[in-house]
Coordinates of C-alpha atoms in Angstrom, one line a residue:
M37 CA 42.7 265.9 279.5
G38 CA 40.2 267.2 276.9
F39 CA 39.8 265.8 273.4
D40 CA 40.4 268.5 270.7
F41 CA 38.4 267.3 267.7
G42 CA 39.5 270.4 265.6
T43 CA 43.2 269.6 266.2
M44 CA 42.7 266.0 265.1
M45 CA 40.9 267.0 261.9
E46 CA 43.6 269.6 261.1
T47 CA 46.3 266.8 261.5
V48 CA 44.3 264.4 259.3
N49 CA 43.9 267.1 256.6
R50 CA 47.6 267.9 256.7
L51 CA 48.6 264.2 256.4
S52 CA 46.1 263.8 253.6
T53 CA 47.5 266.8 251.8
S54 CA 51.0 265.4 252.3
D55 CA 50.0 262.0 250.9
H56 CA 48.3 263.6 247.9
T57 CA 51.4 265.7 247.2
S58 CA 53.5 262.5 247.2
V59 CA 51.1 260.8 244.8
V60 CA 51.3 263.8 242.5
S61 CA 55.1 263.9 242.7
I62 CA 55.4 260.2 242.0
T63 CA 52.9 260.4 239.1
V64 CA 54.8 263.2 237.4
F65 CA 58.1 261.4 237.9
V66 CA 56.9 258.1 236.4
T67 CA 55.5 260.1 233.5
L68 CA 58.9 261.7 233.0
V69 CA 60.6 258.3 233.1
C70 CA 58.3 257.0 230.4
T71 CA 58.9 260.1 228.3
C72 CA 62.7 259.6 228.6
I73 CA 62.3 255.9 227.5
V74 CA 60.3 257.0 224.4
L75 CA 62.7 259.8 223.5
G76 CA 65.7 257.5 224.1
H77 CA 64.2 255.0 221.6
L78 CA 63.6 257.7 219.0
L79 CA 67.1 259.1 219.5
E80 CA 68.8 255.6 219.5
E81 CA 70.7 256.2 216.3
N82 CA 71.6 259.9 216.9
R83 CA 75.3 260.5 216.7
W84 CA 75.2 263.1 219.5
M85 CA 72.5 262.3 222.0
N86 CA 72.2 259.4 224.4
E87 CA 69.5 258.5 227.0
S88 CA 71.4 259.9 230.0
I89 CA 71.9 263.3 228.5
T90 CA 68.2 263.3 227.3
A91 CA 67.0 262.5 230.9
L92 CA 69.3 265.2 232.3
I93 CA 68.0 267.8 229.9
I94 CA 64.4 266.8 230.6
G95 CA 65.1 267.0 234.3
V96 CA 66.5 270.5 234.0
G97 CA 63.5 271.6 231.9
T98 CA 61.0 270.1 234.4
G99 CA 62.9 271.9 237.2
V100 CA 62.5 275.2 235.4
L101 CA 58.8 274.6 234.9
I102 CA 58.3 273.7 238.6
L103 CA 60.3 276.8 239.6
L104 CA 58.0 279.0 237.6
V105 CA 54.8 277.3 238.9
S106 CA 56.0 277.5 242.5
G107 CA 56.9 281.2 242.2
G108 CA 60.6 280.5 242.7
K109 CA 60.3 278.5 245.9
S110 CA 61.3 275.1 244.6
S111 CA 62.6 273.3 241.5
H112 CA 62.2 269.7 242.3
L113 CA 59.6 267.1 243.2
F114 CA 61.9 265.3 245.7
V115 CA 64.7 266.6 247.9
F116 CA 68.0 265.1 246.8
S117 CA 68.9 262.3 249.3
E118 CA 72.2 260.5 249.2
D119 CA 70.5 257.7 251.1
L120 CA 67.9 257.2 248.3
F121 CA 70.7 257.2 245.8
F122 CA 73.1 254.8 247.5
I123 CA 70.6 252.4 249.1
Y124 CA 68.0 252.1 246.3
L125 CA 69.2 253.4 243.0
L126 CA 72.9 252.6 242.7
P127 CA 72.8 248.8 243.7
P128 CA 70.8 247.6 240.7
I129 CA 73.0 249.6 238.3
I130 CA 76.3 248.2 239.6
F131 CA 75.0 244.7 240.1
N132 CA 73.7 244.5 236.5
A133 CA 77.1 245.8 235.3
G134 CA 78.8 242.9 237.0
F135 CA 76.0 240.4 236.0
Q136 CA 76.0 241.3 232.3
V137 CA 79.8 241.8 231.8
K138 CA 81.8 239.7 229.4
K139 CA 84.0 238.1 231.9
K140 CA 86.6 237.0 229.4
Q141 CA 87.3 240.5 228.1
F142 CA 87.1 242.0 231.6
F143 CA 89.6 239.6 233.2
R144 CA 91.9 239.7 230.2
N145 CA 92.4 243.4 230.9
F146 CA 92.0 243.0 234.7
M147 CA 95.4 244.4 235.6
T148 CA 95.0 247.4 233.4
I149 CA 91.5 248.0 234.8
M150 CA 92.8 247.8 238.3
L151 CA 95.7 250.2 237.4
F152 CA 93.3 252.7 236.1
G153 CA 90.5 252.2 238.6
A154 CA 92.5 252.0 241.8
V155 CA 96.0 253.5 241.2
G156 CA 94.7 256.0 238.7
T157 CA 91.9 257.2 241.0
M158 CA 94.4 257.6 243.9
I159 CA 96.6 259.8 241.5
S160 CA 93.6 261.8 240.5
F161 CA 92.4 262.2 244.1
T162 CA 95.9 263.5 245.1
I163 CA 96.1 266.0 242.3
I164 CA 92.5 267.4 242.8
S165 CA 93.0 267.6 246.6
L166 CA 96.4 269.4 246.3
G167 CA 95.0 271.7 243.6
A168 CA 92.0 272.6 245.7
I169 CA 94.2 273.5 248.7
A170 CA 96.4 275.6 246.4
F171 CA 93.7 277.5 244.6
F172 CA 90.6 277.7 246.8
Q173 CA 92.2 279.7 249.5
K174 CA 93.2 282.3 246.9
L175 CA 89.5 282.4 245.8
G176 CA 88.4 283.1 249.3
V177 CA 86.9 279.7 250.0
G178 CA 88.2 278.6 253.3
L179 CA 87.7 274.9 254.2
A180 CA 89.1 272.4 256.6
I181 CA 91.7 269.9 255.5
G182 CA 89.2 267.1 255.6
D183 CA 86.9 269.0 253.2
Y184 CA 89.8 269.4 250.7
L185 CA 90.5 265.7 250.7
A186 CA 86.8 265.0 250.4
I187 CA 86.7 267.2 247.3
G188 CA 89.5 265.0 245.8
A189 CA 87.4 261.9 246.4
I190 CA 84.2 263.6 245.1
F191 CA 85.6 264.7 241.8
A192 CA 87.8 261.6 241.2
A193 CA 84.6 259.6 240.7
T194 CA 83.7 259.3 237.0
D195 CA 80.2 258.9 235.7
S196 CA 80.3 255.3 234.7
V197 CA 76.6 255.2 233.8
C198 CA 76.8 257.8 231.1
T199 CA 80.1 256.3 229.8
F200 CA 78.5 252.9 229.4
Q201 CA 75.8 254.4 227.1
V202 CA 78.2 256.5 225.0
L203 CA 80.7 253.7 224.1
N204 CA 79.7 250.7 222.0
Q205 CA 80.9 247.2 223.1
D206 CA 80.9 245.8 219.6
E207 CA 82.6 248.7 217.8
T208 CA 85.3 249.3 220.5
P209 CA 85.6 246.2 222.7
L210 CA 89.0 247.1 224.2
L211 CA 88.0 250.7 225.0
Y212 CA 84.6 249.6 226.3
S213 CA 86.2 246.9 228.6
L214 CA 88.8 249.3 230.0
V215 CA 86.4 252.3 230.5
F216 CA 83.6 250.0 231.7
G217 CA 85.8 248.2 234.3
E218 CA 87.6 251.3 235.3
G219 CA 84.4 253.2 235.8
V220 CA 83.0 250.6 238.3
V221 CA 86.3 250.2 240.2
N222 CA 86.8 254.0 240.1
D223 CA 83.4 254.7 241.7
A224 CA 84.1 252.1 244.4
T225 CA 87.6 253.5 245.1
S226 CA 86.2 257.0 245.3
V227 CA 83.6 256.0 247.8
V228 CA 86.1 254.0 249.8
L229 CA 88.5 257.0 249.8
F230 CA 85.6 259.3 250.8
N231 CA 84.7 257.1 253.8
A232 CA 88.3 256.7 254.8
V233 CA 88.8 260.5 254.8
Q234 CA 85.6 260.9 257.0
N235 CA 86.8 258.3 259.5
F236 CA 90.2 259.8 260.3
D237 CA 91.2 262.8 262.3
L238 CA 93.0 264.9 259.7
S239 CA 93.7 267.9 261.8
H240 CA 97.3 266.8 262.1
I241 CA 98.5 264.9 259.0
N242 CA 101.7 263.0 259.4
T243 CA 103.3 259.8 258.0
T244 CA 101.5 257.6 260.4
V245 CA 98.1 259.0 259.5
A246 CA 98.9 258.7 255.8
L247 CA 99.9 255.1 256.2
Q248 CA 96.8 254.3 258.2
L249 CA 94.7 255.9 255.5
I250 CA 96.3 253.8 252.8
G251 CA 96.0 250.6 255.0
N252 CA 92.4 251.3 255.6
F253 CA 91.8 251.8 251.9
I254 CA 93.5 248.4 251.1
Y255 CA 91.5 246.7 253.8
L256 CA 88.2 248.1 252.6
F257 CA 89.0 247.2 249.0
I258 CA 89.9 243.6 249.7
S259 CA 87.2 243.0 252.3
S260 CA 84.5 244.4 250.0
L261 CA 85.6 242.2 247.1
A262 CA 85.8 239.1 249.3
L263 CA 82.3 239.8 250.7
G264 CA 80.8 240.0 247.2
V265 CA 82.5 236.8 246.1
L266 CA 81.3 234.9 249.2
T267 CA 77.7 236.1 248.9
G268 CA 77.6 235.1 245.2
L269 CA 79.0 231.7 246.0
L270 CA 76.5 231.2 248.9
S271 CA 73.6 232.0 246.5
A272 CA 75.0 229.5 244.0
Y273 CA 75.3 226.8 246.7
I274 CA 71.8 227.4 248.1
I275 CA 70.1 227.2 244.8
K276 CA 72.1 224.2 243.6
K277 CA 71.4 222.2 246.7
L278 CA 67.7 223.1 247.3
Y279 CA 66.4 222.9 243.7
F280 CA 63.9 225.8 244.0
G281 CA 62.8 225.2 240.5
R282 CA 61.0 222.0 241.3
H283 CA 58.2 224.0 243.0
S284 CA 58.4 227.5 241.6
T285 CA 60.8 229.5 239.4
D286 CA 59.6 232.6 241.3
R287 CA 61.5 231.5 244.3
E288 CA 64.7 231.2 242.2
V289 CA 64.3 234.7 240.9
A290 CA 63.4 236.1 244.3
I291 CA 66.4 234.5 246.1
M292 CA 68.8 235.7 243.4
M293 CA 67.5 239.3 243.6
L294 CA 67.5 239.3 247.4
M295 CA 70.9 237.8 247.8
A296 CA 72.3 240.4 245.4
Y297 CA 70.8 243.2 247.4
L298 CA 71.8 241.6 250.6
S299 CA 75.5 241.6 249.6
Y300 CA 75.3 245.4 249.1
M301 CA 73.5 246.0 252.4
M302 CA 75.9 243.8 254.3
A303 CA 78.8 245.8 252.9
E304 CA 77.1 249.0 254.1
L305 CA 76.4 247.4 257.5
F306 CA 80.1 246.6 258.0
Y307 CA 81.2 250.0 256.6
L308 CA 82.7 248.5 253.4
S309 CA 82.3 249.5 249.8
G310 CA 78.8 248.3 248.6
I311 CA 79.7 249.2 245.0
L312 CA 82.6 246.8 244.8
T313 CA 80.8 244.1 246.8
V314 CA 77.7 244.1 244.6
F315 CA 79.7 244.3 241.4
F316 CA 81.8 241.2 242.1
C317 CA 78.6 239.5 243.5
G318 CA 77.1 240.0 240.1
I319 CA 80.2 238.5 238.4
V320 CA 80.1 235.4 240.6
M321 CA 76.3 235.0 240.2
S322 CA 76.6 235.2 236.4
H323 CA 79.3 232.5 236.5
Y324 CA 77.7 230.0 238.9
T325 CA 74.2 230.9 240.2
W326 CA 72.7 231.8 236.8
Y327 CA 73.5 228.3 235.4
N328 CA 72.0 226.6 238.4
V329 CA 68.5 227.8 237.9
T330 CA 65.9 226.7 235.3
E331 CA 65.7 228.1 231.8
N332 CA 62.7 230.2 232.6
S333 CA 64.5 231.8 235.6
R334 CA 67.6 232.5 233.4
V335 CA 65.6 234.5 230.9
T336 CA 63.6 236.3 233.7
T337 CA 66.6 237.3 235.8
K338 CA 68.5 238.6 232.8
H339 CA 65.7 240.9 231.7
T340 CA 64.7 241.8 235.3
F341 CA 68.2 243.0 236.3
A342 CA 68.6 244.9 233.1
S343 CA 65.2 246.6 233.4
L344 CA 65.8 247.6 237.0
S345 CA 69.2 249.0 236.1
F346 CA 67.8 251.0 233.2
V347 CA 64.9 252.5 235.2
A348 CA 67.3 253.4 238.0
E349 CA 69.7 255.2 235.6
T350 CA 66.9 257.2 234.1
F351 CA 65.6 258.1 237.5
I352 CA 69.0 259.3 238.6
F353 CA 69.6 261.7 235.7
L354 CA 66.1 263.1 236.0
Y355 CA 66.7 263.6 239.8
V356 CA 70.0 265.3 239.2
G357 CA 68.6 267.5 236.5
M358 CA 65.8 268.8 238.7
D359 CA 68.0 269.3 241.7
A360 CA 70.4 271.4 239.6
L361 CA 68.1 274.4 240.1
D362 CA 67.9 274.1 243.9
I363 CA 67.1 277.7 244.5
E364 CA 68.1 277.6 248.2
K365 CA 71.7 277.0 247.5
W366 CA 71.9 279.3 244.5
R367 CA 70.4 282.1 246.7
V368 CA 73.2 281.7 249.2
V369 CA 75.9 282.2 246.6
S370 CA 74.0 284.8 244.5
D371 CA 76.1 287.6 246.0
S372 CA 79.4 286.1 244.7
P373 CA 78.7 284.6 241.3
K374 CA 82.3 285.3 240.2
T375 CA 83.7 283.1 243.0
S376 CA 81.3 280.3 242.2
I377 CA 82.2 280.4 238.5
S378 CA 86.0 280.5 239.4
V379 CA 85.6 277.4 241.7
S380 CA 83.7 275.5 239.0
A381 CA 86.3 276.3 236.3
T382 CA 89.1 275.4 238.7
L383 CA 87.5 272.0 239.5
L384 CA 87.0 271.3 235.7
G385 CA 90.7 272.1 235.1
L386 CA 91.8 269.9 238.0
I387 CA 89.7 267.0 236.6
L388 CA 91.3 267.4 233.2
V389 CA 94.8 267.4 234.6
G390 CA 94.2 264.7 237.2
R391 CA 92.9 262.3 234.6
A392 CA 95.6 262.9 232.1
A393 CA 98.2 262.5 234.9
F394 CA 97.4 258.8 235.2
V395 CA 95.9 257.7 231.8
L396 CA 99.1 258.4 229.9
P397 CA 101.7 256.9 232.2
L398 CA 99.6 253.9 233.3
S399 CA 98.8 253.1 229.7
F400 CA 102.6 253.1 229.0
L401 CA 103.1 250.6 231.9
S402 CA 100.2 248.5 230.7
N403 CA 101.6 248.3 227.1
L404 CA 104.9 246.9 228.5
T405 CA 103.0 243.7 229.5
K406 CA 101.2 243.2 226.2
K407 CA 102.4 240.6 223.7
H408 CA 100.5 241.6 220.6
Q409 CA 100.4 245.0 219.0
H410 CA 96.5 245.1 218.8
E411 CA 96.3 244.5 222.5
K412 CA 98.3 247.7 223.3
I413 CA 96.6 251.0 224.0
D414 CA 97.7 253.4 221.3
F415 CA 97.8 257.2 221.7
K416 CA 94.3 257.7 220.1
Q417 CA 92.8 255.2 222.4
Q418 CA 94.5 256.8 225.4
I419 CA 92.9 260.2 224.3
T420 CA 89.5 258.5 224.1
I421 CA 89.9 256.9 227.5
W422 CA 90.9 260.2 229.0
W423 CA 88.0 262.0 227.4
A424 CA 85.4 259.4 228.2
G425 CA 86.3 259.5 231.9
L426 CA 85.9 263.3 232.3
M427 CA 82.1 263.1 232.9
R428 CA 81.0 263.5 236.5
G429 CA 77.5 262.4 237.6
A430 CA 75.3 261.2 240.4
V431 CA 78.1 259.6 242.6
S432 CA 79.8 263.0 242.8
M433 CA 76.5 264.7 243.6
A434 CA 75.7 262.2 246.3
L435 CA 79.1 262.5 247.9
A436 CA 79.0 266.3 247.8
Y437 CA 75.6 266.4 249.4
N438 CA 76.9 264.0 252.1
Q439 CA 79.9 266.2 252.9
F440 CA 78.5 269.7 252.5
T441 CA 74.8 269.6 253.5
R442 CA 72.7 268.3 256.3
D443 CA 69.4 266.6 255.1
G444 CA 69.9 268.3 251.8
H445 CA 70.1 271.9 253.2
T446 CA 72.9 274.3 253.9
Q447 CA 73.2 278.0 254.7
L448 CA 77.0 278.1 254.9
R449 CA 78.5 280.1 252.1
G450 CA 81.5 277.9 251.5
N451 CA 79.4 274.7 251.5
A452 CA 76.9 276.3 249.2
I453 CA 79.6 277.3 246.8
L454 CA 80.9 273.7 246.7
I455 CA 77.4 272.3 246.1
T456 CA 76.6 274.7 243.3
S457 CA 80.0 274.2 241.8
T458 CA 79.5 270.4 241.9
I459 CA 76.1 270.9 240.1
T460 CA 77.8 273.1 237.5
V461 CA 80.6 270.6 236.8
V462 CA 78.2 267.6 236.6
L463 CA 75.9 269.4 234.1
F464 CA 78.7 270.8 232.0
S465 CA 80.8 267.6 231.9
T466 CA 77.8 265.3 231.2
V467 CA 76.3 267.4 228.5
V468 CA 79.4 268.9 226.8
F469 CA 81.8 266.0 227.2
G470 CA 79.0 263.4 226.7
L471 CA 77.8 265.0 223.5
A472 CA 81.4 265.1 222.0
T473 CA 82.3 261.5 223.0
K474 CA 80.6 259.7 220.2
P475 CA 82.0 261.9 217.4
L476 CA 85.4 261.7 219.1
V477 CA 85.4 257.9 219.1
R478 CA 84.4 257.8 215.4
L479 CA 87.2 260.3 214.6
L480 CA 90.0 258.6 216.5
M481 CA 89.1 254.9 216.1
P482 CA 91.3 252.7 213.9
S483 CA 90.4 251.5 210.4
S484 CA 87.6 249.0 209.9
K485 CA 90.0 246.3 208.9
Q486 CA 91.9 246.6 212.2
L487 CA 88.6 247.0 214.1
D488 CA 87.2 243.8 212.6
R489 CA 90.4 242.0 213.8
M490 CA 90.0 243.4 217.3
I491 CA 86.4 242.2 217.7
S492 CA 86.7 238.9 215.9
S493 CA 87.2 237.0 219.1
E494 CA 84.1 238.5 220.8
P495 CA 80.6 237.2 220.4
V496 CA 78.2 239.7 218.9
T497 CA 76.2 241.6 221.6
P498 CA 73.4 244.1 221.6
R499 CA 74.2 247.8 221.4
S500 CA 73.2 248.8 224.9
F501 CA 75.0 247.4 227.9
T502 CA 71.7 247.1 229.6
V503 CA 70.5 244.5 227.1
P504 CA 71.4 241.0 228.3
L505 CA 75.0 240.1 227.3
L506 CA 75.1 236.6 228.8
G507 CA 74.9 233.8 226.4
E508 CA 75.9 230.2 225.9
S509 CA 78.8 231.3 223.8
Q510 CA 80.3 233.5 226.6
D511 CA 83.2 232.2 228.5
S512 CA 83.1 228.8 227.0
D513 CA 86.0 226.4 227.5
A514 CA 87.0 226.9 223.9
D515 CA 87.2 230.6 224.4
L516 CA 89.2 230.4 227.6
F517 CA 91.6 227.8 226.3
A518 CA 91.9 229.5 222.9
E519 CA 95.0 231.5 223.9
T520 CA 97.0 228.3 224.6
E521 CA 95.4 225.6 222.5
H522 CA 94.7 227.4 219.2
D523 CA 97.2 230.2 219.1
P524 CA 100.5 229.1 217.4
E525 CA 102.4 231.8 219.3
S526 CA 101.2 230.5 222.6
R527 CA 102.0 226.9 221.7
E528 CA 105.5 228.0 220.8
Y529 CA 106.1 228.8 224.5
D530 CA 104.3 225.8 226.0
N531 CA 107.6 224.0 226.6
I532 CA 109.3 227.0 228.3
L533 CA 109.7 226.1 232.0
R534 CA 111.3 229.3 233.4
P535 CA 111.1 232.7 231.8
S536 CA 114.4 234.5 232.0
S537 CA 113.0 237.8 233.2
L538 CA 110.0 239.3 234.8
R539 CA 109.1 241.1 231.5
M540 CA 109.1 237.8 229.7
L541 CA 106.9 236.3 232.3
L542 CA 104.4 239.1 231.8
T543 CA 104.5 239.2 228.0
K544 CA 105.0 235.5 227.2
P545 CA 103.5 233.4 230.0
T546 CA 103.9 229.6 229.7
R547 CA 100.3 229.2 230.6
T548 CA 97.6 231.9 230.7
V549 CA 95.8 232.8 233.9
H550 CA 92.6 231.6 232.2
Y551 CA 94.1 228.2 231.8
Y552 CA 94.9 227.7 235.4
W553 CA 91.6 229.3 236.6
R554 CA 89.6 226.9 234.3
K555 CA 91.4 223.9 235.7
F556 CA 90.8 225.0 239.3
D557 CA 87.2 225.9 238.5
N558 CA 86.5 222.5 236.9
T559 CA 88.2 220.5 239.7
F560 CA 87.1 222.3 242.8
M561 CA 84.5 225.1 242.3
R562 CA 81.9 223.8 239.8
P563 CA 81.3 220.4 241.6
V564 CA 80.4 222.4 244.7
F565 CA 78.8 225.6 243.4
G566 CA 77.5 224.4 240.0
G567 CA 77.8 226.7 236.9
R568 CA 78.2 225.9 233.2
G569 CA 77.7 222.2 232.7
F570 CA 75.5 221.8 235.7
V571 CA 71.9 221.0 234.7
P572 CA 69.5 221.3 237.6
Y573 CA 67.1 218.4 237.7
I574 CA 63.6 218.4 239.2
P575 CA 63.0 215.2 241.3
P576 CA 59.3 214.1 241.4
S577 CA 59.6 213.0 245.0
P578 CA 62.3 212.7 247.7
T579 CA 62.2 208.9 247.6
S580 CA 62.1 208.3 243.9
P581 CA 64.9 206.4 242.1
F582 CA 65.5 209.6 240.1
E583 CA 66.5 211.4 243.3
Q584 CA 68.8 208.6 244.3
N585 CA 70.5 208.7 240.9
G586 CA 70.7 212.5 240.9
H587 CA 74.4 212.8 241.5
H588 CA 75.1 210.4 238.6
H589 CA 72.8 212.5 236.4
W590 CA 74.8 215.7 237.2
Q591 CA 78.1 213.9 236.5
E592 CA 76.8 212.8 233.1
E593 CA 75.6 216.3 232.2
E594 CA 78.9 217.8 233.4
K595 CA 80.9 215.3 231.2
R596 CA 78.7 216.1 228.2
G597 CA 79.2 219.8 228.7
E598 CA 83.0 219.4 228.8
D599 CA 83.0 217.2 225.7
K600 CA 81.0 219.8 223.9
H601 CA 83.6 222.5 224.5

């Protein structure tokens, strides 16, 4: 067999050119991310713009420039990959959302969040799917039943990233908590629904298949949540027992980051919802693991997770903006622009109707369980929640590419129409609805006096959700017991043993959920997993007296922590 030197050199040159192209692409992309950060800082106080919309517009502009330079061949530096999105970019965003969340406000509205995020998404999924079946066939877009159901899951997914940046946690704490929590649960529910639809034979739908679909959804939801909690508790136990900080804080930071990412990948490995898993892993880590590490590691992890999340968000919107001008798919539908526009308009209409169909009735149900008037969701707030959840983003894009393309490419007319329509809906909803959200919130929000009363129980936090929200004042015993120990209305019902009705049980509980959780947490969880009150000590040697008295030292610190609150 002869040695072909010319062939070898040609291969080397091709690989070198490919590597250089990748370097150029990455260099341009990093430059664009830096540009977005600078512009986002300059536009921080702008009443219309936010960083996600800025990144999206820059991405579209860069795509136009690349399209002109390449002579109409390509508009992006990278081919859109749902694997890149789901495996590398989404986990840090969702984990940081759980890690930085104000747990007291989140769990105070937990039932409403689950109503909106799970039940509401199911309602929206049903309406969008049925609407697609009814209208798309009239528009000449023939799809399989599984594709119609996939469309329901794709467009039921809200753009939680953009919503986080539009709403302000200090100005509208109730709205932020509801939209924030619903956004994360909504994304997880949409992905679970999407996976469930793909895993079932939907050629013959009957009652049995529908029940199996619902059962599979409930199983995935509960299993994903449990995996996230268990992984978070495991990280807390390992760090509490092994005292990484006595040698290096780097190990503490590394094990927290890797355990968080491991929770997401384990969920994907077992075909669960990685979004839900890593979100609740973040909540558990912020409650236990974060308090078990040294002070230096606490500061480092807060800023590291926030920074990774911020960069990933910016990267996603740039990515989506560039891919919006993917000439290959637009060329396939160029002979039928009227059909593409009609499909996009139909999808936008179904999104509007589908969201209104659950926000209004579920808000009414939630208000029945509220005791105080300021805790109820009034009509103006319902309108704002409806509007803030209309934006569609990278999750919808990734699911659409997963369903209607192969390796980012498609030559099928129906699939190309759905991809281009998804791009149109994402761009229109993010830019138009996103730009109008801030003014709408300012127009509809209550008077400053009522607003001050609503936020008086919340610690002051930075403007952006990506800035660390964890602090020593968060979730203190005083905060969590406040509803029963400092509220005269709550003390009035302390002696009631049995509510006379279910509604009384919901609206005037004898003890709050926080009260019983805190007792359980103090008695069983924190002695094992650490958390607030646990102060990690650094023994000088395994045989020193300090090591032998370590348990006593922890008990003393725990007692002082409880006395303080």
